[in-house]
mmCIF file of C-alpha atoms in Angstrom:
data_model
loop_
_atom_site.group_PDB
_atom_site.id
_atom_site.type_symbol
_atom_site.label_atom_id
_atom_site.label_comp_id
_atom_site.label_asym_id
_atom_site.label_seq_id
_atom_site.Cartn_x
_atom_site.Cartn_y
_atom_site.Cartn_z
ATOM 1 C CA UNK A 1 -14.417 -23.517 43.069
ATOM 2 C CA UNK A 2 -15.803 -21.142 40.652
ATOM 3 C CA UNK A 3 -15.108 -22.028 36.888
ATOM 4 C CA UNK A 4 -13.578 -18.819 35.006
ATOM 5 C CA UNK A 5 -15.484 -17.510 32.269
ATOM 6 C CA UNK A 6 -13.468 -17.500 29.406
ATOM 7 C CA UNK A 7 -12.417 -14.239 27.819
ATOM 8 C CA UNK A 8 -14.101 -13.250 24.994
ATOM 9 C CA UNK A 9 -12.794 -9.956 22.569
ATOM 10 C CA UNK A 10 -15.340 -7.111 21.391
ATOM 11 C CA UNK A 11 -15.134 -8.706 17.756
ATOM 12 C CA UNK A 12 -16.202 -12.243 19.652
ATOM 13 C CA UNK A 13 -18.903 -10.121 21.103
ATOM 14 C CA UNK A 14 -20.556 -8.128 18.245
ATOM 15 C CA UNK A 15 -20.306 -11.494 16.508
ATOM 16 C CA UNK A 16 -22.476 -12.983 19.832
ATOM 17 C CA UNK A 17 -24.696 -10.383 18.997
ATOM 18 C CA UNK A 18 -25.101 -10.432 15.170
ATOM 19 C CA UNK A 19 -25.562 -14.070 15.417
ATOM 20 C CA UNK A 20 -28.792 -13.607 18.174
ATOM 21 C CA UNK A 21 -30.416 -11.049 15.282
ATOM 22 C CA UNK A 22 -29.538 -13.425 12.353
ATOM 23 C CA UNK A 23 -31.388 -16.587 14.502
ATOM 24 C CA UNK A 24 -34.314 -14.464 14.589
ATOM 25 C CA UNK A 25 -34.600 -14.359 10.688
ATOM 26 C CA UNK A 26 -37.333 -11.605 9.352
ATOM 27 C CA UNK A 27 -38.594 -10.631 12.104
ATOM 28 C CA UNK A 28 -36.097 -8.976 13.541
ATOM 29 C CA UNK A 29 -34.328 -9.596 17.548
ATOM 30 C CA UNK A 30 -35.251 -7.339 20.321
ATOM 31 C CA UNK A 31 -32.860 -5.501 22.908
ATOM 32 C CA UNK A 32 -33.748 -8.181 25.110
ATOM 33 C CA UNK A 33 -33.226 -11.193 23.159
ATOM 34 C CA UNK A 34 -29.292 -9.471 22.076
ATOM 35 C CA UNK A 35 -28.950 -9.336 25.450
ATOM 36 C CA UNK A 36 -29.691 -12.817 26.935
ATOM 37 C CA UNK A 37 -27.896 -14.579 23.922
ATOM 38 C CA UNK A 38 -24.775 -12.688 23.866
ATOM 39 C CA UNK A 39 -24.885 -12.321 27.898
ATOM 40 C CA UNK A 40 -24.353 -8.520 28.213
ATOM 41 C CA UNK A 41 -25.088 -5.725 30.554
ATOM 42 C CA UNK A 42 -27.469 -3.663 29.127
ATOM 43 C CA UNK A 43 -25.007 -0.801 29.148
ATOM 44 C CA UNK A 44 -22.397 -2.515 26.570
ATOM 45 C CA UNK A 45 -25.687 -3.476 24.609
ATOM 46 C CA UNK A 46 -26.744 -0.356 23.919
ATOM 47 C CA UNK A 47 -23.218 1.182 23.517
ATOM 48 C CA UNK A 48 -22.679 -2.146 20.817
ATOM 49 C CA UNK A 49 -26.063 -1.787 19.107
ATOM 50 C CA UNK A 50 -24.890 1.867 18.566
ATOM 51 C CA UNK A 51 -21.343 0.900 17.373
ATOM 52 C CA UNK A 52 -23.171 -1.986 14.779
ATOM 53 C CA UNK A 53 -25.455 0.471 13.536
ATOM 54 C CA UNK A 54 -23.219 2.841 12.861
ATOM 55 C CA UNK A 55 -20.878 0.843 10.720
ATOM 56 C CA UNK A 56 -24.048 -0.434 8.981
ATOM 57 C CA UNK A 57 -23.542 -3.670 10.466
ATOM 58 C CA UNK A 58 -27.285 -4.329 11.710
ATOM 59 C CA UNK A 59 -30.356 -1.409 10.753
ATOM 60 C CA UNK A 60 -33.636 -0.884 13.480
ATOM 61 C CA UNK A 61 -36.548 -2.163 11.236
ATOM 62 C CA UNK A 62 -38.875 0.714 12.343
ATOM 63 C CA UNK A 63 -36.538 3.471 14.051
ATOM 64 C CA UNK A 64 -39.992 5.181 14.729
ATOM 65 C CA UNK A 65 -41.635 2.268 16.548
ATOM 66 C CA UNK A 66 -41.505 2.070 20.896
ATOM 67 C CA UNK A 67 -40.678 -1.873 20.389
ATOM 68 C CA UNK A 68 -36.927 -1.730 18.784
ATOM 69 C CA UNK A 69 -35.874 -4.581 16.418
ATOM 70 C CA UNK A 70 -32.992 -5.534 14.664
ATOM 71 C CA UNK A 71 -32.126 -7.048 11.453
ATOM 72 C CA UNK A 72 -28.836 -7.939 9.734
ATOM 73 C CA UNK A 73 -27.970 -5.874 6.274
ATOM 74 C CA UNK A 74 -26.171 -7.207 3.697
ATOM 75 C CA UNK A 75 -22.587 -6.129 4.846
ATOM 76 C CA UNK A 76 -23.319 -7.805 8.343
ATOM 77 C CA UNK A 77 -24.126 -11.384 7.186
ATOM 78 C CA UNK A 78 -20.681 -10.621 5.061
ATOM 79 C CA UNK A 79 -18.743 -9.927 7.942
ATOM 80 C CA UNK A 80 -20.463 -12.665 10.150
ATOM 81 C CA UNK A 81 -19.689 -15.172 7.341
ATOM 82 C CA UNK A 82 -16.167 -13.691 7.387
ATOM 83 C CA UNK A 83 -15.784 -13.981 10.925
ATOM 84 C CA UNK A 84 -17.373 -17.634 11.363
ATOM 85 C CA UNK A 85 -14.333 -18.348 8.486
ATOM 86 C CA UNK A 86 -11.836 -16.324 11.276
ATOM 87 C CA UNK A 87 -13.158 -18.280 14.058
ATOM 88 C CA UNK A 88 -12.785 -22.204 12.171
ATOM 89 C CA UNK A 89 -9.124 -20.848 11.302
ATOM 90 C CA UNK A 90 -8.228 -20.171 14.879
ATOM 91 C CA UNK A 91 -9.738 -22.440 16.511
ATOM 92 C CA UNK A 92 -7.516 -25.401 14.338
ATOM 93 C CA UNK A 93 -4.455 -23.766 15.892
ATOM 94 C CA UNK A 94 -5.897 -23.758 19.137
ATOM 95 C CA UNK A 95 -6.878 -19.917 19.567
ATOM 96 C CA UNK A 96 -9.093 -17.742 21.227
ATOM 97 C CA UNK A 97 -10.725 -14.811 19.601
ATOM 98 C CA UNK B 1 24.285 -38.754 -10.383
ATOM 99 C CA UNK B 2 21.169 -37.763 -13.232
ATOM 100 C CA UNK B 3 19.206 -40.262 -10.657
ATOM 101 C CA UNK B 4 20.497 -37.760 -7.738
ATOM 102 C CA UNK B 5 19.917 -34.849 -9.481
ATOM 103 C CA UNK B 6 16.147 -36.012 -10.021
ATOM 104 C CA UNK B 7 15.283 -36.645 -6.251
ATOM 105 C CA UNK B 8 17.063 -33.318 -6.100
ATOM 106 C CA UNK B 9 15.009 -31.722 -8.429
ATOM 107 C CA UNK B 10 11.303 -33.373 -7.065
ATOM 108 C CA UNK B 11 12.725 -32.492 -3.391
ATOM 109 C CA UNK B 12 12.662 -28.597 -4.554
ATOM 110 C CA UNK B 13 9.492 -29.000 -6.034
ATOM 111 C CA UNK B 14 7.925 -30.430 -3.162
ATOM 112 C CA UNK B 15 9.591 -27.506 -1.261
ATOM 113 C CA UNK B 16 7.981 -24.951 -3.182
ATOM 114 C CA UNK B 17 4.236 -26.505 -3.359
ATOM 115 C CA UNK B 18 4.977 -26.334 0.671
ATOM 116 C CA UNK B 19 6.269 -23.269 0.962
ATOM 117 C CA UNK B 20 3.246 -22.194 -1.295
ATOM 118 C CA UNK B 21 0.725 -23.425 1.423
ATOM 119 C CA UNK B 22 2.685 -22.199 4.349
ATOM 120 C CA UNK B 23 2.672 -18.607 2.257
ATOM 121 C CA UNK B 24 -0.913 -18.992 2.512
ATOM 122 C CA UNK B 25 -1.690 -20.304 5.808
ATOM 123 C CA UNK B 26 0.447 -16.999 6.429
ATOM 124 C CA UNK B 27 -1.962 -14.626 4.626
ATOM 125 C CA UNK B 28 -4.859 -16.166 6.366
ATOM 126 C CA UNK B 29 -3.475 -15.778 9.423
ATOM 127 C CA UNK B 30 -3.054 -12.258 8.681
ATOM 128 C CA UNK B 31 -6.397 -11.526 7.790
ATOM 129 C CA UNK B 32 -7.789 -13.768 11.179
ATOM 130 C CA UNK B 33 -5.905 -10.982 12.961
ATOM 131 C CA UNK B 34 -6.781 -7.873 11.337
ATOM 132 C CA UNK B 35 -10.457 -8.589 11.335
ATOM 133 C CA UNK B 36 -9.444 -10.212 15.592
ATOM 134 C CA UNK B 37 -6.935 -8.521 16.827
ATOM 135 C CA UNK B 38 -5.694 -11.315 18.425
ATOM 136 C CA UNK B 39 -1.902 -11.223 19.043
ATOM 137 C CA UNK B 40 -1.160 -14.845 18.478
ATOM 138 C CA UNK B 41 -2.622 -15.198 15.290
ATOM 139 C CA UNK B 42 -0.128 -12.637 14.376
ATOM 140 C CA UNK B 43 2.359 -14.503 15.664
ATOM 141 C CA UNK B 44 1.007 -17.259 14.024
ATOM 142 C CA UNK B 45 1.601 -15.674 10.919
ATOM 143 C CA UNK B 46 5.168 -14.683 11.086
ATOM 144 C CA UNK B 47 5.969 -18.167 12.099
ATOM 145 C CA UNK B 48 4.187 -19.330 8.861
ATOM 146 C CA UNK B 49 6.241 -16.709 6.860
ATOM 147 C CA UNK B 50 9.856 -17.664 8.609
ATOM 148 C CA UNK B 51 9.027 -20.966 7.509
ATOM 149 C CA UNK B 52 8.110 -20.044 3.506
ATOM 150 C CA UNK B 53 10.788 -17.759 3.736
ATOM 151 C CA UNK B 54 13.846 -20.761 4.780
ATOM 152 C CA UNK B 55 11.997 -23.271 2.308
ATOM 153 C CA UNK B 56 12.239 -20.654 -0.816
ATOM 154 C CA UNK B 57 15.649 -19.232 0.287
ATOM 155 C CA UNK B 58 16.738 -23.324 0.200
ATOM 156 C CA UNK B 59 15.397 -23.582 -2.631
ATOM 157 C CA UNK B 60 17.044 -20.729 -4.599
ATOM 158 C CA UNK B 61 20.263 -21.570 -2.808
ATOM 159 C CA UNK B 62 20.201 -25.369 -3.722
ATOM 160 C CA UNK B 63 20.017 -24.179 -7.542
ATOM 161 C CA UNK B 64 22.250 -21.945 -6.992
ATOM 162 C CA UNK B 65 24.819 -24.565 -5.786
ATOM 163 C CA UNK B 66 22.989 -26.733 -8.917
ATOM 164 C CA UNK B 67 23.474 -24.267 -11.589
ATOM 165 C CA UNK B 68 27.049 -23.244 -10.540
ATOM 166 C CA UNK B 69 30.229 -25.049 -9.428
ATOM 167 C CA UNK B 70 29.450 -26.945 -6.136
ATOM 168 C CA UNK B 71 30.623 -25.369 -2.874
ATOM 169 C CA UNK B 72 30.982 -26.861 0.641
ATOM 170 C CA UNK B 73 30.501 -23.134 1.957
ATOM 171 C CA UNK B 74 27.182 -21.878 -0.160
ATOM 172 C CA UNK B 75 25.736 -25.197 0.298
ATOM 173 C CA UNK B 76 26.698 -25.330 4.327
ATOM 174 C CA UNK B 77 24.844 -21.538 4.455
ATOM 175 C CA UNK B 78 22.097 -22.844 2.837
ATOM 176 C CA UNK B 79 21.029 -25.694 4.878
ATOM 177 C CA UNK B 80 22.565 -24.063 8.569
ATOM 178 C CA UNK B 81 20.485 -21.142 7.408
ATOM 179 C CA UNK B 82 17.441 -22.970 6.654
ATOM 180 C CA UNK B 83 17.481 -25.707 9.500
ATOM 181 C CA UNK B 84 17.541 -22.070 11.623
ATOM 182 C CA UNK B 85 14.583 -20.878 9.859
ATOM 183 C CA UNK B 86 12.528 -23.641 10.778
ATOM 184 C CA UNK B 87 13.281 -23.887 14.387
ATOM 185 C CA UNK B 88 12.709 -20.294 14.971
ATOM 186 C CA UNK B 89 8.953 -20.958 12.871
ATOM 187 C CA UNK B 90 8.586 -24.328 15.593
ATOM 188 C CA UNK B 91 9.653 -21.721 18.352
ATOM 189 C CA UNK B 92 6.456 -19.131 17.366
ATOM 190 C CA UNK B 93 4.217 -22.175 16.905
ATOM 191 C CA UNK B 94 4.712 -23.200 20.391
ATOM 192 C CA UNK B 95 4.480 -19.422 21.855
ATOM 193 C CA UNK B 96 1.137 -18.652 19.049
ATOM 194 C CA UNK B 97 -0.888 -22.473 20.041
ATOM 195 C CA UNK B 98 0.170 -22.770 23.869
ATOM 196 C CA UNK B 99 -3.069 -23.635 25.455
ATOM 197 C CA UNK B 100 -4.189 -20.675 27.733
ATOM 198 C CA UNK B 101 -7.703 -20.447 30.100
ATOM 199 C CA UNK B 102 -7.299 -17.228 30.639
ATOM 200 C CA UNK B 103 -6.856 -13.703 28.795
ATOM 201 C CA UNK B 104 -3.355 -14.068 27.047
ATOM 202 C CA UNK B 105 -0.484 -12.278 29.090
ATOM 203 C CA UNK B 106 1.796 -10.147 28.249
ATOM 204 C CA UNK B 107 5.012 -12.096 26.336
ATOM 205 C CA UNK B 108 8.713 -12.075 28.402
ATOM 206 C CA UNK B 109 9.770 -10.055 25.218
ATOM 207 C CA UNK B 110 13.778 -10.811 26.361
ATOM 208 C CA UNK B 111 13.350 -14.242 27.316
ATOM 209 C CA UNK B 112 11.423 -15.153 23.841
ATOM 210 C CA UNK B 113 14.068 -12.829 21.999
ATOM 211 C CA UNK B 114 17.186 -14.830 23.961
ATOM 212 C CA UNK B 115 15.167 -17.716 22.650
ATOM 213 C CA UNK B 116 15.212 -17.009 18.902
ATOM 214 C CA UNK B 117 18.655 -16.087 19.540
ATOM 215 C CA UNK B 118 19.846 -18.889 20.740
ATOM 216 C CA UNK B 119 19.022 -20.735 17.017
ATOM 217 C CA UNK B 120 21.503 -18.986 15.857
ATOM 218 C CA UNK B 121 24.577 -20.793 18.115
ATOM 219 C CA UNK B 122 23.551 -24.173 17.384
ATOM 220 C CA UNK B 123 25.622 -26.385 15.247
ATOM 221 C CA UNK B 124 24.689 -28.536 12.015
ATOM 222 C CA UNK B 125 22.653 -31.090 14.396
ATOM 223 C CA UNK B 126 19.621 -28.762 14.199
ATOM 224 C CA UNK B 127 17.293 -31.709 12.924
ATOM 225 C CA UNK B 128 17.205 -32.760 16.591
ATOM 226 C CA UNK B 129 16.075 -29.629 18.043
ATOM 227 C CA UNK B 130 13.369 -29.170 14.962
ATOM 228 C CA UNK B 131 11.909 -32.389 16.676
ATOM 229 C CA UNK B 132 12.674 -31.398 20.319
ATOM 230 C CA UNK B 133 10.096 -28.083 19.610
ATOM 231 C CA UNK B 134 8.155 -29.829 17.003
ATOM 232 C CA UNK B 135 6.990 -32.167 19.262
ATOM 233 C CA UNK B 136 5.650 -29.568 21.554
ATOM 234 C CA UNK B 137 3.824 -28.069 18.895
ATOM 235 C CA UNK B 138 2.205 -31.866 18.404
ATOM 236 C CA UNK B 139 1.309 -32.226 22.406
ATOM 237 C CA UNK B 140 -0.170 -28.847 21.917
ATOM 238 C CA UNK B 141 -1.956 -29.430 18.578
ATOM 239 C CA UNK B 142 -3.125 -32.897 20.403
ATOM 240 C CA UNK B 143 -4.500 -31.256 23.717
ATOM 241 C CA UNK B 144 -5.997 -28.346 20.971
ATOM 242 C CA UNK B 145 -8.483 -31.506 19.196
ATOM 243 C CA UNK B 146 -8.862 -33.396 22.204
ATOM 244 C CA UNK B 147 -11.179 -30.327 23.765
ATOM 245 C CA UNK B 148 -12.612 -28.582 20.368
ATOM 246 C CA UNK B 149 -13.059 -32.069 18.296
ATOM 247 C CA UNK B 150 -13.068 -29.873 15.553
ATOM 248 C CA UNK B 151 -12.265 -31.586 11.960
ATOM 249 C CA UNK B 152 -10.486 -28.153 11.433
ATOM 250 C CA UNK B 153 -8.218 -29.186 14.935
ATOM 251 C CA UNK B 154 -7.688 -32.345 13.103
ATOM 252 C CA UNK B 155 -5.765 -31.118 10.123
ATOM 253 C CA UNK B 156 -3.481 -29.301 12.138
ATOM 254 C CA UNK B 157 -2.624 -31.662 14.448
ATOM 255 C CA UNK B 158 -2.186 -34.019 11.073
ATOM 256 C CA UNK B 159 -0.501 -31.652 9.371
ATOM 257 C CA UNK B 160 1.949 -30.735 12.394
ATOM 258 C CA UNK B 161 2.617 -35.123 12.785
ATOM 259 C CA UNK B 162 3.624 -35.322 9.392
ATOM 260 C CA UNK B 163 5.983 -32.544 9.601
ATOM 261 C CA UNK B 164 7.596 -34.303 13.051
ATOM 262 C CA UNK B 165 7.562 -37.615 10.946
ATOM 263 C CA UNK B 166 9.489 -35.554 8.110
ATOM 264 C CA UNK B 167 12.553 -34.072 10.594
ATOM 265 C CA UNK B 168 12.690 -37.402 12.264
ATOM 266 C CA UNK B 169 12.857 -39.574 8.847
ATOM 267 C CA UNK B 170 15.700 -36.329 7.908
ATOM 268 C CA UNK B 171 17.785 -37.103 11.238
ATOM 269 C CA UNK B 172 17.935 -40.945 10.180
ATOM 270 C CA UNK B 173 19.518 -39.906 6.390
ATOM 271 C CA UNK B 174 22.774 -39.909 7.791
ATOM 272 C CA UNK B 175 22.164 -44.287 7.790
ATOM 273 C CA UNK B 176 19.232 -44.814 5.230
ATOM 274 C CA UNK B 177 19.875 -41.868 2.534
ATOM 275 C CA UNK B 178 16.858 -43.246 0.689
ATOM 276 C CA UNK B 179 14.448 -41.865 3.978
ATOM 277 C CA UNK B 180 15.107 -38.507 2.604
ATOM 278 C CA UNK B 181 12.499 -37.952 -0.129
ATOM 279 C CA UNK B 182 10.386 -39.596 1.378
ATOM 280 C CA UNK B 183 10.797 -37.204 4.133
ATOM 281 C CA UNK B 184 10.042 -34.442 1.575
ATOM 282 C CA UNK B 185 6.732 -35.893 0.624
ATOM 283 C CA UNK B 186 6.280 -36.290 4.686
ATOM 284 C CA UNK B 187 6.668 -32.909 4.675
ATOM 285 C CA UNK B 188 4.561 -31.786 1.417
ATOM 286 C CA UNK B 189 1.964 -34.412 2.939
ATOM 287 C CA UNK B 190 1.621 -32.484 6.324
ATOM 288 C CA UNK B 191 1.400 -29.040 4.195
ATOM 289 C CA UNK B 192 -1.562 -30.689 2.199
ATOM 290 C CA UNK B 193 -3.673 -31.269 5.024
ATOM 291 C CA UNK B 194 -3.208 -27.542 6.209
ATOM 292 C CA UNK B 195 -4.158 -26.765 2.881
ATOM 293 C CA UNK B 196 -7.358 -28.835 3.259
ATOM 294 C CA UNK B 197 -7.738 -27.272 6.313
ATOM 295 C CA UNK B 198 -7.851 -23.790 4.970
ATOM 296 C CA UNK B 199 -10.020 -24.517 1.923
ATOM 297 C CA UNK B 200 -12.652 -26.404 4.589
ATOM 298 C CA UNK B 201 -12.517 -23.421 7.116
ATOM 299 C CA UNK B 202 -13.074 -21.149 3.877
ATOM 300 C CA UNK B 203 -15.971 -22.561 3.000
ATOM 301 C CA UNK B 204 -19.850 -21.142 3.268
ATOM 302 C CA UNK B 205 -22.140 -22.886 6.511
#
């Protein structure tokens, strides 16, 4: 029997993906990377990478470049610190976000 | 009756150091869900603010019964009214922490609401039924820490065993009146650890 993969909200998911860019430090994560360590279809990675970039979340480190990267800014390790605080609280009460 | 008045008196101010915490395990929780959107840290929430809510409103009522002349009928409100106020927090802990593999479901919005209703019928005796749903919220908070083994898991489940200790030490006052501040500081105990818990969770990697 097939285990069920357990759900996991758009805010768990951006988080996925802001954590992949933040392991990769200064240099920056590639499409590819995002996608293997926040297990996505590359259609919801490029419609997330959109959706972080636009709320300044995560910047492209050459926009001009063929090979994209991503980094973190400023208000993304804020949120990702905020959500990692979000996540500690709800997972002592035993829920999922 | 100055020695009453005194256990009295640090009883309240237990109450309000807990109600304090559970005030801001409430705005926490609030936060957790506008940043989530997860429903049942919402409901979290309201159950943490139910709870503040009885413990302040027995508060002001017990020096209200204090300051003026002592009535049977303020001072029956007052603890009816906050023995209700508890349960219904215990009911929304065990709806908010059930343990689910699955995306939540859609609550039975009558049956929970028949539920909460149903608090309100109940007689004096409501000790009893605080430790009937307590100790759900316990098995819960137990099977929560036996799969995360997170410290954070820990605190809770602490937290939530000191507050079943407290009700059950408060059903036995009727035969050993001296259990009952020390089911206070049971109680302020078990609020202290969520407090811990918060201040840990809070803090930087």
């Amino acid at each position: 029997m097939s285990k069920k993969r357990p759900y996991r909200s758009k805010m768990r998911i951006l988080a996925d993906m802001m954590r992949a860019i933040q392991s990769e430090g200064e240099e920056g994560a590639g499409p590819t990377k995002i996608l293997y360590s926040a297990n996505l279809s590359h259609d919801r990675l490029t419609q997330y990478l959109d959706e972080l970039v636009e709320k300044e979340l995560i910047k492209e480190m050459d926009p001009e470049s063929n090979n994209r990267s991503y980094l973190l800014t400023e208000k993304g390790r804020e949120f990702l610190r905020e959500f990692v605080r979000m996540e500690r609280f709800s997972e002592a009460f035993g829920i999922e976000i | 009756m100055q020695a009453e008045l005194g256990i009295i008196r640090l009883d309240l101010l237990f109450e309000i150091i807990s109600g304090i915490i559970a005030l801001m395990v409430t705005y926490y929780a609030t936060k957790a869900y506008r940043l989530t959107g997860q429903k049942r840290l919402s409901d979290l929430s309201t159950g943490f603010l139910v709870l503040s809510a009885g413990m302040f409103g027995r508060v002001i009522g017990t020096w209200y019964f204090l300051a003026r002349e002592p009535s049977d009928v303020v001072f029956g409100i007052v603890t009816v009214a906050y023995g209700v106020s508890r349960i219904m927090a215990y009911i929304i802990f065990v709806i908010s922490t059930r343990p689910i593999h699955r995306e939540p479901q859609e609550y039975d919005n009558a049956g929970i609401s028949m539920l909460l209703m149903a608090t309100f019928l109940v007689d004096p005796a409501l000790e009893v039924i605080a430790i009937f749903f307590l100790v759900i919220v316990v098995l819960q908070a137990i099977l929560n820490y036996m799969t995360t083994r997170s410290k954070f898991a820990w605190y809770v489940l602490v937290g939530f065993v000191l507050l079943l200790v407290s009700h059950i030490m408060m059903a036995q006052v009727g035969v050993a009146p001296g259990l009952y501040l020390l089911s206070q500081g049971a109680q302020l105990l078990g609020f202290l650890s969520l407090l811990v818990m918060l201040y840990q969770a809070g803090r930087d990697i």
